[in-house]
PDB file of C-alpha atoms in Angstrom:
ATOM      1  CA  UNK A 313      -4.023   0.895   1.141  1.00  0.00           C
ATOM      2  CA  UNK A 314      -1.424   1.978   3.747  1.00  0.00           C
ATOM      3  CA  UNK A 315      -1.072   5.955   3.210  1.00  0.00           C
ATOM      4  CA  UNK A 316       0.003   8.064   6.032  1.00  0.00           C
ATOM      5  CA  UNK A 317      -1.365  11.440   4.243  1.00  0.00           C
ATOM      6  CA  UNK A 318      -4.631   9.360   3.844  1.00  0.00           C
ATOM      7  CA  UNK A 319      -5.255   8.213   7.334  1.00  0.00           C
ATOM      8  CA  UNK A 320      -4.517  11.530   8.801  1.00  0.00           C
ATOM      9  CA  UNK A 321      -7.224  13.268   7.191  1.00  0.00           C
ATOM     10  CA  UNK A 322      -9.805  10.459   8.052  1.00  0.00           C
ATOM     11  CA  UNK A 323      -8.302  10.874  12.129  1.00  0.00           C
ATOM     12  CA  UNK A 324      -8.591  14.656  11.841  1.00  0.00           C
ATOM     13  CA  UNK A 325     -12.396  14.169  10.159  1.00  0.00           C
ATOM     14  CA  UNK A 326     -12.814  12.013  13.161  1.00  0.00           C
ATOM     15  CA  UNK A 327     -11.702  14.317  15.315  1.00  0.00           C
ATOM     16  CA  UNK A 328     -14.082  16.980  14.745  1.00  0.00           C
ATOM     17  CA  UNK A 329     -16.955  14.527  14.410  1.00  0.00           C
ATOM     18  CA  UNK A 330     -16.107  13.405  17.839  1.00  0.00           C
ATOM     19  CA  UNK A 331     -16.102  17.498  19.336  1.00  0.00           C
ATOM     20  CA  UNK A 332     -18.807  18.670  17.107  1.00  0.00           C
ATOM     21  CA  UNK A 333     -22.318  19.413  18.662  1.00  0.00           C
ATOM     22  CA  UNK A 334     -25.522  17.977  17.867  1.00  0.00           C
ATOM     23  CA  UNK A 335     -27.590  20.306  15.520  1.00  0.00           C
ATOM     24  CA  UNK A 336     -31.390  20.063  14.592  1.00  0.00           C
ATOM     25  CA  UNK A 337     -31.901  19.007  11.442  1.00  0.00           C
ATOM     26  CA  UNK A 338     -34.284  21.562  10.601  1.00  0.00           C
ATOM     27  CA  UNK A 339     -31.133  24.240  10.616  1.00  0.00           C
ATOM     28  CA  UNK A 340     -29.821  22.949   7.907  1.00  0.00           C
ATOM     29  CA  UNK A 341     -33.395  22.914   5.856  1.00  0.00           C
ATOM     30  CA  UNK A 342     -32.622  25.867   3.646  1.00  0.00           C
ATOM     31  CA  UNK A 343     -28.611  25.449   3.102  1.00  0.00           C
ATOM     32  CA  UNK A 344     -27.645  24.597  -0.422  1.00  0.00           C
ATOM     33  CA  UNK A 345     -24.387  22.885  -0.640  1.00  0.00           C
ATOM     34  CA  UNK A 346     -22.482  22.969  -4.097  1.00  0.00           C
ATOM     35  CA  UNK A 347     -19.267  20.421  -4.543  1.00  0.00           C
ATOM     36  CA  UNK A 348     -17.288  21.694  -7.924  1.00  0.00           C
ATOM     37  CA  UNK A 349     -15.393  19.001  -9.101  1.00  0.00           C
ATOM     38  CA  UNK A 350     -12.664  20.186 -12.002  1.00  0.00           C
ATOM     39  CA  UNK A 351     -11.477  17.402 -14.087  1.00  0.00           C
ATOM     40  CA  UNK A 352      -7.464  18.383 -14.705  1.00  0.00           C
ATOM     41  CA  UNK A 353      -4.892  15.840 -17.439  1.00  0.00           C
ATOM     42  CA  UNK A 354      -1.438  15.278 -16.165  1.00  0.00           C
ATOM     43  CA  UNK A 355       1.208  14.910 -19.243  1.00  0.00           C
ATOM     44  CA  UNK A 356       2.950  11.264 -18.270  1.00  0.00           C
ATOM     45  CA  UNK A 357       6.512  11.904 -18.932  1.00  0.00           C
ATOM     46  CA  UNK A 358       8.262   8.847 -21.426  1.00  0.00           C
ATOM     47  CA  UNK A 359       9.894   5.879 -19.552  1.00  0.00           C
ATOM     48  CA  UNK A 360      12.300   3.403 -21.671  1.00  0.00           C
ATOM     49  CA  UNK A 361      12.204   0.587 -20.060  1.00  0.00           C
ATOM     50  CA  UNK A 362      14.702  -2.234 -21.380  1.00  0.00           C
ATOM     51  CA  UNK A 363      14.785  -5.806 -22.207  1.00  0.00           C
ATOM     52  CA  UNK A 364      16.259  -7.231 -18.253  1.00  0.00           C
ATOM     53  CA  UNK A 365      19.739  -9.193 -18.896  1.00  0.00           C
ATOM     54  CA  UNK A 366      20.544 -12.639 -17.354  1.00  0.00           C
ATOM     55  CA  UNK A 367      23.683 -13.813 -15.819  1.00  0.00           C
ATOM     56  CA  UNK A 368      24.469 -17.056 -14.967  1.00  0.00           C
ATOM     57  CA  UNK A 369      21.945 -19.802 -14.529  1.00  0.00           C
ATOM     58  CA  UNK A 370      19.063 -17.354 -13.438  1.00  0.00           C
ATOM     59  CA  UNK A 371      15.920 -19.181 -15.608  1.00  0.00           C
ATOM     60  CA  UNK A 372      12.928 -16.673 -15.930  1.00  0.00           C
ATOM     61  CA  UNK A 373      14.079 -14.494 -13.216  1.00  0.00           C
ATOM     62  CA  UNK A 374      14.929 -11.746 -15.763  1.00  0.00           C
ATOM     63  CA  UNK A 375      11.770 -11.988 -17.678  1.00  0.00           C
ATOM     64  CA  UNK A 376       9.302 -11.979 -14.388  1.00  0.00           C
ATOM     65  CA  UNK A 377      11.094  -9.202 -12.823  1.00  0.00           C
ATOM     66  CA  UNK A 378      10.451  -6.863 -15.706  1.00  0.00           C
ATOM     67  CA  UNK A 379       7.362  -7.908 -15.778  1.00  0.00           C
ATOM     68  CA  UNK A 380       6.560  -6.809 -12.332  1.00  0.00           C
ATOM     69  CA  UNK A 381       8.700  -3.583 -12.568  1.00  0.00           C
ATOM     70  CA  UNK A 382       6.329  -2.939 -15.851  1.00  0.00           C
ATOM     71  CA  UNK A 383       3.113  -3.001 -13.818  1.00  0.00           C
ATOM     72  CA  UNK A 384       4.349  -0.931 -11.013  1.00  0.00           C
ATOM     73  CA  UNK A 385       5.968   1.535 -13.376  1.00  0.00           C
ATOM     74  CA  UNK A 386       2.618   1.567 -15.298  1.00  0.00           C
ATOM     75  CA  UNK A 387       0.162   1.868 -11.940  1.00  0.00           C
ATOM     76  CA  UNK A 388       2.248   4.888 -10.964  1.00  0.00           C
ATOM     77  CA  UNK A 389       0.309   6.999 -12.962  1.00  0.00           C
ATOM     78  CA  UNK A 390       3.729   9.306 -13.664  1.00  0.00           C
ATOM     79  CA  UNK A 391       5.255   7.171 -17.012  1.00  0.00           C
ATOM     80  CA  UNK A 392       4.506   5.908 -20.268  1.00  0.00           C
ATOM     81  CA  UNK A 393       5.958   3.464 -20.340  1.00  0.00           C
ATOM     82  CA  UNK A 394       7.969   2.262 -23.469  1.00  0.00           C
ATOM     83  CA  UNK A 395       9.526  -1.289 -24.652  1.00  0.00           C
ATOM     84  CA  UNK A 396      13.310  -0.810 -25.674  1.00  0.00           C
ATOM     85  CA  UNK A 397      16.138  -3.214 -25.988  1.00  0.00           C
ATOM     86  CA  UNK A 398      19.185  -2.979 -23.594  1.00  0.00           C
ATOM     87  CA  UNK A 399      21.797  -0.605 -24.195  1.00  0.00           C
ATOM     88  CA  UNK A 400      24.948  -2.119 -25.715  1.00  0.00           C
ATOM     89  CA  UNK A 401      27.545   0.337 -24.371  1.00  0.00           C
ATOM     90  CA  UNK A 402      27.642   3.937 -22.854  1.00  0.00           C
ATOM     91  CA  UNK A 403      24.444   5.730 -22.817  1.00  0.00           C
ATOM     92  CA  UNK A 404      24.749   8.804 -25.004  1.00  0.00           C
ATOM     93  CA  UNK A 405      22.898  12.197 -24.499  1.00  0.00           C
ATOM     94  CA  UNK A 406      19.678  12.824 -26.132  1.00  0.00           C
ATOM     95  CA  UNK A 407      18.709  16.777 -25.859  1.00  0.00           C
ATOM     96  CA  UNK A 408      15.659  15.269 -28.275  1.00  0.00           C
ATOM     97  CA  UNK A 409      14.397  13.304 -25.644  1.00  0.00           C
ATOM     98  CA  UNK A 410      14.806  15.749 -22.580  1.00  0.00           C
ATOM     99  CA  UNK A 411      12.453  14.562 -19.509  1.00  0.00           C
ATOM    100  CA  UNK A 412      12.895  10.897 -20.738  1.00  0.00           C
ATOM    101  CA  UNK A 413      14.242   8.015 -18.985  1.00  0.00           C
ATOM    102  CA  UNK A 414      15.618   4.836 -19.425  1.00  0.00           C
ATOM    103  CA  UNK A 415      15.713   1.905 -16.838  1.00  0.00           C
ATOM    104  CA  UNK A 416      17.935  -0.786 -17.089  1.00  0.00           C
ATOM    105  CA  UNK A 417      17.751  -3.873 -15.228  1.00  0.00           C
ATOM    106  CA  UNK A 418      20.337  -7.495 -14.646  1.00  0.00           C
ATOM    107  CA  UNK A 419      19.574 -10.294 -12.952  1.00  0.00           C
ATOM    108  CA  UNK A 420      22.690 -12.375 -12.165  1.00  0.00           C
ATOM    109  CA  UNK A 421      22.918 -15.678  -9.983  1.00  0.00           C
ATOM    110  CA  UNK A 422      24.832 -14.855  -6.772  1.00  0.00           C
ATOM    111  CA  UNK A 423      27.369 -17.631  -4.883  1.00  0.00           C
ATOM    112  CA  UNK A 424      24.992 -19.771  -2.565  1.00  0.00           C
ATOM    113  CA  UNK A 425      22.105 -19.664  -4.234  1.00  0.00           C
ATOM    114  CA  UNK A 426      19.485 -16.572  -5.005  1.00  0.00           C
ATOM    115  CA  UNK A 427      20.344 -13.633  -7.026  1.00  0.00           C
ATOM    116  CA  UNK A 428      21.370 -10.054  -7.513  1.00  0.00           C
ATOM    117  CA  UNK A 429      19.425  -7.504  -9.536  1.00  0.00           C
ATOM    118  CA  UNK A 430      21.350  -4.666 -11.068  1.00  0.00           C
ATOM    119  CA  UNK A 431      18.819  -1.577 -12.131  1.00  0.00           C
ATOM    120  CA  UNK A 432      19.622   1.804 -13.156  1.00  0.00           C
ATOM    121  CA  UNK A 433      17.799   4.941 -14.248  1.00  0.00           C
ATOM    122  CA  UNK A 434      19.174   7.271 -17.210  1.00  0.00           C
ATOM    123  CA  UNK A 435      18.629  10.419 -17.877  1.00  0.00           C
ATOM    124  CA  UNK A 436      18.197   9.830 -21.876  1.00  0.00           C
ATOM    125  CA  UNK A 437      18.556  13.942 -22.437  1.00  0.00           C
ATOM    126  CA  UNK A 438      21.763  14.082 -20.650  1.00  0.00           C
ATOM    127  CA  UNK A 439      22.834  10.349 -21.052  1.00  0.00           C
ATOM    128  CA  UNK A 440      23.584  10.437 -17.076  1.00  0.00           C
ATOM    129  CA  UNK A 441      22.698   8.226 -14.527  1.00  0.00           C
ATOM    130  CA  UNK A 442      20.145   9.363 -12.119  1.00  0.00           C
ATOM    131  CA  UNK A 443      19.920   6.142  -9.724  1.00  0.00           C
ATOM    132  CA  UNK A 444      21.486   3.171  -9.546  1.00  0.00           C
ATOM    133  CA  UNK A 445      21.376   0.672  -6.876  1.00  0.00           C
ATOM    134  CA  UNK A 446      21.954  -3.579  -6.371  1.00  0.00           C
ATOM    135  CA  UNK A 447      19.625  -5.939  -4.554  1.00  0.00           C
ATOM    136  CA  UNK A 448      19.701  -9.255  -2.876  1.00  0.00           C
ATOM    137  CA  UNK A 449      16.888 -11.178  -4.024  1.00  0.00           C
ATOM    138  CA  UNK A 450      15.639 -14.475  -4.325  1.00  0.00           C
ATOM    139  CA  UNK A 451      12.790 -16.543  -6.223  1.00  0.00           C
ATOM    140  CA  UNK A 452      10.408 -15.954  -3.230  1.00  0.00           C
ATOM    141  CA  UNK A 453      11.353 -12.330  -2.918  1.00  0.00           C
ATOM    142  CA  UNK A 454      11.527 -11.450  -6.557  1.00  0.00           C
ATOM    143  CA  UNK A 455       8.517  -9.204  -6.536  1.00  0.00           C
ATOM    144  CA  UNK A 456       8.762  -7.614  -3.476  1.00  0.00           C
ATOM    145  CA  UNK A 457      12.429  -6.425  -4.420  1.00  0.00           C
ATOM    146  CA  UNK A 458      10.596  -5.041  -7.764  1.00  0.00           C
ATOM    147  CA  UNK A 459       8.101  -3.359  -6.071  1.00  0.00           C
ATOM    148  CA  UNK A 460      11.042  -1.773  -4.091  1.00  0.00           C
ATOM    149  CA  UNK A 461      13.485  -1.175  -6.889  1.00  0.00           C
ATOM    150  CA  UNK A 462      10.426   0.593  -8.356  1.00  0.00           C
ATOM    151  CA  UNK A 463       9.710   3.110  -5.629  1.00  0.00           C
ATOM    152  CA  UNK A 464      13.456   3.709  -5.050  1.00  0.00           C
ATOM    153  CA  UNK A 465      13.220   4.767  -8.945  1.00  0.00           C
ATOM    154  CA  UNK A 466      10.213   6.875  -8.363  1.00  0.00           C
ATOM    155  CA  UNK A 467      11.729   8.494  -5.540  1.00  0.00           C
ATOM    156  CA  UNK A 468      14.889   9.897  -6.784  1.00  0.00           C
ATOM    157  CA  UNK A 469      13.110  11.229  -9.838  1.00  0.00           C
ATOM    158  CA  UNK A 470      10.418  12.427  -8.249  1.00  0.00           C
ATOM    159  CA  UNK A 471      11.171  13.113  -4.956  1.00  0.00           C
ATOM    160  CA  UNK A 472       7.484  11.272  -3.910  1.00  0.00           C
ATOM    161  CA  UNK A 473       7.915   7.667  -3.202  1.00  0.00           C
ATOM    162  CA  UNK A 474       5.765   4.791  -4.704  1.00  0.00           C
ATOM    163  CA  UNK A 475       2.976   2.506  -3.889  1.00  0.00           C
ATOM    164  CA  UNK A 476       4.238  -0.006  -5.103  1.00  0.00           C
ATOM    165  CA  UNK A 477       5.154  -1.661  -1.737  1.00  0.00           C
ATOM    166  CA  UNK A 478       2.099  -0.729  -0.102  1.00  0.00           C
ATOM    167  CA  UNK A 479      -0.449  -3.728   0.740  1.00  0.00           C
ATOM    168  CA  UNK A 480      -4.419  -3.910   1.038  1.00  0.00           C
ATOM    169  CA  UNK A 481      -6.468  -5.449   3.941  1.00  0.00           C
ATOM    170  CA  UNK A 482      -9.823  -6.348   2.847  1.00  0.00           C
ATOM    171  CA  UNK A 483     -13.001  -8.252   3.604  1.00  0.00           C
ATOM    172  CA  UNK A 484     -14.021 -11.608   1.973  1.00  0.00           C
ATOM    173  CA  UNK A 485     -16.392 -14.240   2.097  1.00  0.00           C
ATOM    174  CA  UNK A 486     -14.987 -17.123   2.868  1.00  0.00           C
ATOM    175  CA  UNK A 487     -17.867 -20.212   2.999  1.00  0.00           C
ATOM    176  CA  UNK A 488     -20.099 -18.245   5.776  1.00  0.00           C
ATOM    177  CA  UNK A 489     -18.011 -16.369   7.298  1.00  0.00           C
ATOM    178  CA  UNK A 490     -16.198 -13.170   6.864  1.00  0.00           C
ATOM    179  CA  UNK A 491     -12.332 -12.733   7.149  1.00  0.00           C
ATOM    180  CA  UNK A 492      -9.760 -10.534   6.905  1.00  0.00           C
ATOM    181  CA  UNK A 493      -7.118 -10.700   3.798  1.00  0.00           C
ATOM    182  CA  UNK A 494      -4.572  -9.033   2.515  1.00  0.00           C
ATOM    183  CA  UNK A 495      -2.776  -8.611  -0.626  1.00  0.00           C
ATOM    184  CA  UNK A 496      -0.415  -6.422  -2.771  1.00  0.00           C
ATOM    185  CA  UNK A 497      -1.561  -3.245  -3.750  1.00  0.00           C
ATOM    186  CA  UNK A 498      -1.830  -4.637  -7.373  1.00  0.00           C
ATOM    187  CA  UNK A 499      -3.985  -7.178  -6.299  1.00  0.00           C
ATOM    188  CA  UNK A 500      -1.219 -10.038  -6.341  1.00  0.00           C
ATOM    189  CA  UNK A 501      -0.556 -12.257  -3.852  1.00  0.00           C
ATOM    190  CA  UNK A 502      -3.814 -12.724  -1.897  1.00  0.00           C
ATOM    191  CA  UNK A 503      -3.761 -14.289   1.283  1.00  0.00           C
ATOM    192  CA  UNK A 504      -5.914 -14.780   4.864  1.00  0.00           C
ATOM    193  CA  UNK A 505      -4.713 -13.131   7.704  1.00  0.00           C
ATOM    194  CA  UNK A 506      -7.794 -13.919  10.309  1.00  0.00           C
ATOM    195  CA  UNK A 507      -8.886 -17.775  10.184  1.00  0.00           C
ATOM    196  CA  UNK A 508     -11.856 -17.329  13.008  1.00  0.00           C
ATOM    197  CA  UNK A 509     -14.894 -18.704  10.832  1.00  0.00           C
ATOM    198  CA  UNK A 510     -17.035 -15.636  11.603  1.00  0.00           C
ATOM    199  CA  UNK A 511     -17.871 -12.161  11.099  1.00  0.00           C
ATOM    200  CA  UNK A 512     -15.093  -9.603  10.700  1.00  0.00           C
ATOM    201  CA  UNK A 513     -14.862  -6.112   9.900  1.00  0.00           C
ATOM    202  CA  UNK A 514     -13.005  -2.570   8.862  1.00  0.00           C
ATOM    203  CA  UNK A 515      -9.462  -3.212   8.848  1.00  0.00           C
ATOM    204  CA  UNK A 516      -7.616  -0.299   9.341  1.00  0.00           C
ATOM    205  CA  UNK A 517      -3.548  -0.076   8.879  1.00  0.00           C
ATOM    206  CA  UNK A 518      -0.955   0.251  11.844  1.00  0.00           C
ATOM    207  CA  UNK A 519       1.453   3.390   9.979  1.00  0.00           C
ATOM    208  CA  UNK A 520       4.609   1.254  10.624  1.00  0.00           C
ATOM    209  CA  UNK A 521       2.380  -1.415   8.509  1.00  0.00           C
ATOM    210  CA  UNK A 522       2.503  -4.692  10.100  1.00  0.00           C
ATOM    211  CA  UNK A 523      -0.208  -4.475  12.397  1.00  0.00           C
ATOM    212  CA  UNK A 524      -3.968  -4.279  11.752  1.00  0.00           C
ATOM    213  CA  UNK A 525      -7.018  -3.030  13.488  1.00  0.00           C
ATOM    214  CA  UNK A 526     -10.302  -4.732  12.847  1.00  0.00           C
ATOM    215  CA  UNK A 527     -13.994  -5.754  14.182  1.00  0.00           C
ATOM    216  CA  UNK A 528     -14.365  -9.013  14.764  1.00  0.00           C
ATOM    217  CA  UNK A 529     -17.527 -11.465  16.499  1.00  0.00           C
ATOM    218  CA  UNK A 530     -15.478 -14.453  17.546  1.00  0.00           C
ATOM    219  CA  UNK A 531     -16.503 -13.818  21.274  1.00  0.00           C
ATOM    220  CA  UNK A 532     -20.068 -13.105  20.237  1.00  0.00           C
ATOM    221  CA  UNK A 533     -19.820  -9.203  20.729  1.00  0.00           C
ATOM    222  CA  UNK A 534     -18.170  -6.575  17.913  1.00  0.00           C
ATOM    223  CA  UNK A 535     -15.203  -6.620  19.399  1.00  0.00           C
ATOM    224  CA  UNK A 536     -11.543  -4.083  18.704  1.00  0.00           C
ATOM    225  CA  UNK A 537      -9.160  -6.640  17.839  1.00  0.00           C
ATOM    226  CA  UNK A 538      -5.086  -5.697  16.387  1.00  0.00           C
ATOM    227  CA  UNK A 539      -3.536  -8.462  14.250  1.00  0.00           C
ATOM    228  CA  UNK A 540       0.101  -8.903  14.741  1.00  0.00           C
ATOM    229  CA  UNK A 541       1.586  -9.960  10.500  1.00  0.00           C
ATOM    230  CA  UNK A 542       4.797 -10.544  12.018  1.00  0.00           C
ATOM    231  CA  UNK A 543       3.755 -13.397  14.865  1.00  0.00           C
ATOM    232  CA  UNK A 544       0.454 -14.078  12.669  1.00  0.00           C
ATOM    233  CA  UNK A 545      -1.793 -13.881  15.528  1.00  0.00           C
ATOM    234  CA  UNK A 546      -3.938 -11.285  16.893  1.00  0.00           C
ATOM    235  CA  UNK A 547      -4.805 -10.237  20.522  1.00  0.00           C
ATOM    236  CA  UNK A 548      -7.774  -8.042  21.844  1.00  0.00           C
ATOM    237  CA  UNK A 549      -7.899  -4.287  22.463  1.00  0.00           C
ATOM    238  CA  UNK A 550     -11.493  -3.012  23.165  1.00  0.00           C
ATOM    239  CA  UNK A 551     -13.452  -6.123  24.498  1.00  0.00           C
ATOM    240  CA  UNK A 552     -16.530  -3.225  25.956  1.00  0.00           C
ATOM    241  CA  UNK A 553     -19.944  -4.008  25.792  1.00  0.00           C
ATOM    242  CA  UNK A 554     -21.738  -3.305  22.806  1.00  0.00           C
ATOM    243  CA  UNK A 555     -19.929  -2.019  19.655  1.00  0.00           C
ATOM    244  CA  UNK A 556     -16.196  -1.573  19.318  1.00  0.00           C
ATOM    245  CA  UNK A 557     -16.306  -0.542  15.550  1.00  0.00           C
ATOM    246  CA  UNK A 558     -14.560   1.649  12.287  1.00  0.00           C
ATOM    247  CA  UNK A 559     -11.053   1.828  13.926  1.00  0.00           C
ATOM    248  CA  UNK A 560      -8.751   4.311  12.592  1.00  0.00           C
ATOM    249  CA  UNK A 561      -5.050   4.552  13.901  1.00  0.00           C
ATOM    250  CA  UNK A 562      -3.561   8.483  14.376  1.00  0.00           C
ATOM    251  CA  UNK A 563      -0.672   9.458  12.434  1.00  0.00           C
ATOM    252  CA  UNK A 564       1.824   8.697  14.610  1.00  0.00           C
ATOM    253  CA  UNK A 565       0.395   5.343  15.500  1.00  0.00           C
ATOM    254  CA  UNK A 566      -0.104   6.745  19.439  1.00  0.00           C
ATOM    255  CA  UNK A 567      -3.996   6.052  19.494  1.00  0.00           C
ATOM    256  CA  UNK A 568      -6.428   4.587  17.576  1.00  0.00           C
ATOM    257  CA  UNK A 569     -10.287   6.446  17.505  1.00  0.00           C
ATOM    258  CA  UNK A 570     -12.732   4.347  16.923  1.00  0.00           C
ATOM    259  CA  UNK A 571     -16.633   3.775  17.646  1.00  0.00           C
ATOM    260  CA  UNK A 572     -17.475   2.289  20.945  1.00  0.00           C
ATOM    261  CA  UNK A 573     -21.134   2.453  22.566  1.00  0.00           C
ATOM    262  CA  UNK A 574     -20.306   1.259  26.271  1.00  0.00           C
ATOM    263  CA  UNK A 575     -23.485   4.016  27.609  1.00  0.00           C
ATOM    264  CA  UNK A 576     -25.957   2.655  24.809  1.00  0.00           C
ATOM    265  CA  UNK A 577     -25.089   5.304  22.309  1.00  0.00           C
ATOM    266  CA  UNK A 578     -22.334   5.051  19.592  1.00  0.00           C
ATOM    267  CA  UNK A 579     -19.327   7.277  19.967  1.00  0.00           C
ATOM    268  CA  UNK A 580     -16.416   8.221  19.052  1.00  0.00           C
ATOM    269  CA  UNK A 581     -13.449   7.275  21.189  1.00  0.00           C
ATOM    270  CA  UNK A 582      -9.543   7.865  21.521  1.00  0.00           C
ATOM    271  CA  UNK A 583      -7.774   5.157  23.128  1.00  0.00           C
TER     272      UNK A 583
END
C-alpha cells in the first residue's frame, strides 16, 4: 500500500544499511536482543451511518454506494459503525451521544447523464454539521468517489486522512509466469498492470502514486523497470549487469535505492 510515512522509514533503513560497515559475526556472539511488544485497545468512537436517498432515476446507485462507504468506514479501524435510517428533518443535539456521528448520504441523477452524491457528517452531540461536500460521479466512478467521500470524512474529523483511496501492487501467478497487479486497498478491483509472460518482482510505489518500480526478466537479466499507470506502459531504468533488485523510491520521489551488483557483489544503490 502507498504510505508516504511507510516508505520513508524503509529508505532511511536503507540508508544506513547502505553506510554501515561490515562486522564479524562473532561480535555479536554474546549480545542478547529483547523486542517488548505491548498489546494496547483503542475505544472506536460510534458512527451512524444512514439509509443513502435516491433522486431521480438513479437504480442501485444509492444502495452500492453505501455499501462501499460501509467497508471503508469499517476498515478504518476509527468507527463502529451503526445502521440508522435517514434523518427526516433538522438534526437535533444529542449531549447523550457526545463523540458520535452521523453520515448522511444522496444520490441524485444529474442533467446529461451520471450523478451527484450529496454526503454529510453530523455531529449527533451538538446536532451540527461537521463536513459536507457534493461529488460528480458516475456508474464507473461510483467507488472511487466513495473511497474519496470517505477519507474527506475521516479527515475533517480526524485530522489524519484515509486509506481508503490508496491501491496495492502485488505479485501473481499468472499460467507460468509472474506479473505485476494491482488493486484497491480492499482488495476490489483487481487488475494486470505488466503483460510480459515472465518473471517479475518487488513493486514498489512512485509517492505521487501512478508510477511503479519493479524487477522484471523480460530481457533475460533482473532488470529496474518503472511502469507508467497513466500511458499503461513501462520503460527501463537500471538495465546493469547482474541484479537490479528491491527498489524503494525516497520520500520525495527524487531517487530510488535499490540493489544493484554491477562489481559481482550486491549493493545498495541511490540513483
Amino acid at each position: 500500500m502507498r504510505s508516504s510515512s511507510r516508505s520513508s522509514f524503509r529508505f532511511a533503513g536503507w540508508l544506513l544499511l547502505a553506510g554501515a560497515s561490515i562486522v564479524p559475526l562473532a561480535a555479536f556472539a554474546q549480545t542478547d536482543v529483547r523486542i517488548g511488544v505491548k498489546a494496547t485497545t483503542a475505544t472506536k468512537s460510534p458512527l451512524l451511518l444512514a439509509t443513502f436517498q435516491g433522486q431521480g432515476s438513479v437504480g442501485t446507485a444509492p444502495a452500492d454506494s453505501r455499501a462501499t462507504a460501509r467497508r471503508d468506514f469499517d476498515l478504518s479501524g476509527v468507527y463502529s459503525v451503526a445502521d440508522v435510517e435517514p434523518l427526516t428533518g433538522s438534526p437535533a443535539a444529542d449531549p447523550g451521544q457526545m463523540g458520535a456521528t452521523r453520515v448522511e448520504g444522496t444520490v441524485a441523477a444529474a442533467l446529461g447523464g451520471g450523478f451527484t452524491f450529496a454526503g454529510r457528517a453530523i455531529d449527533v452531540g451538538t446536532g451540527e454539521t461537521a463536513f459536507t461536500r457534493q461529488y460528480p460521479m458516475t456508474r464507473a466512478t461510483l467507488r472511487e468517489t466513495m473511497h474519496r467521500f470517505v477519507d474527506d470524512v475521516l479527515e475533517a474529523l480526524t485530522g489524519e486522512r484515509g486509506v481508503a483511496e490508496t491501491k496495492i501492487a502485488y505479485v501473481k501467478h499468472v499460467g507460468r509466469a509472474k506479473e505485476i497487479w494491482v488493486m484497491d486497498y480492499d482488495g476490489e478491483n483487481q487488475r494486470q498492470m505488466t503483460h510480459d509472460g515472465v518473471l517479475a518482482l518487488s513493486p514498489a510505489w512512485a509517492p505521487w502514486g501512478t508510477e511503479v518500480a519493479f524487477t522484471t526478466y523480460k530481457r533475460g537479466n533482473p532488470d529496474l523497470y518503472l511502469f507508467d499507470l497513466a500511458r499503461g506502459a513501462s520503460y527501463p531504468f537500471s538495465t546493469r549487469p547482474g541484479l537490479n533488485t528491491a527498489p524503494c523510491y525516497s520520500p520525495d520521489g527524487k531517487w530510488i535505492a535499490c540493489t544493484i551488483s554491477r562489481d559481482g557483489n550486491s549493493e545498495i544503490y541511490i540513483i
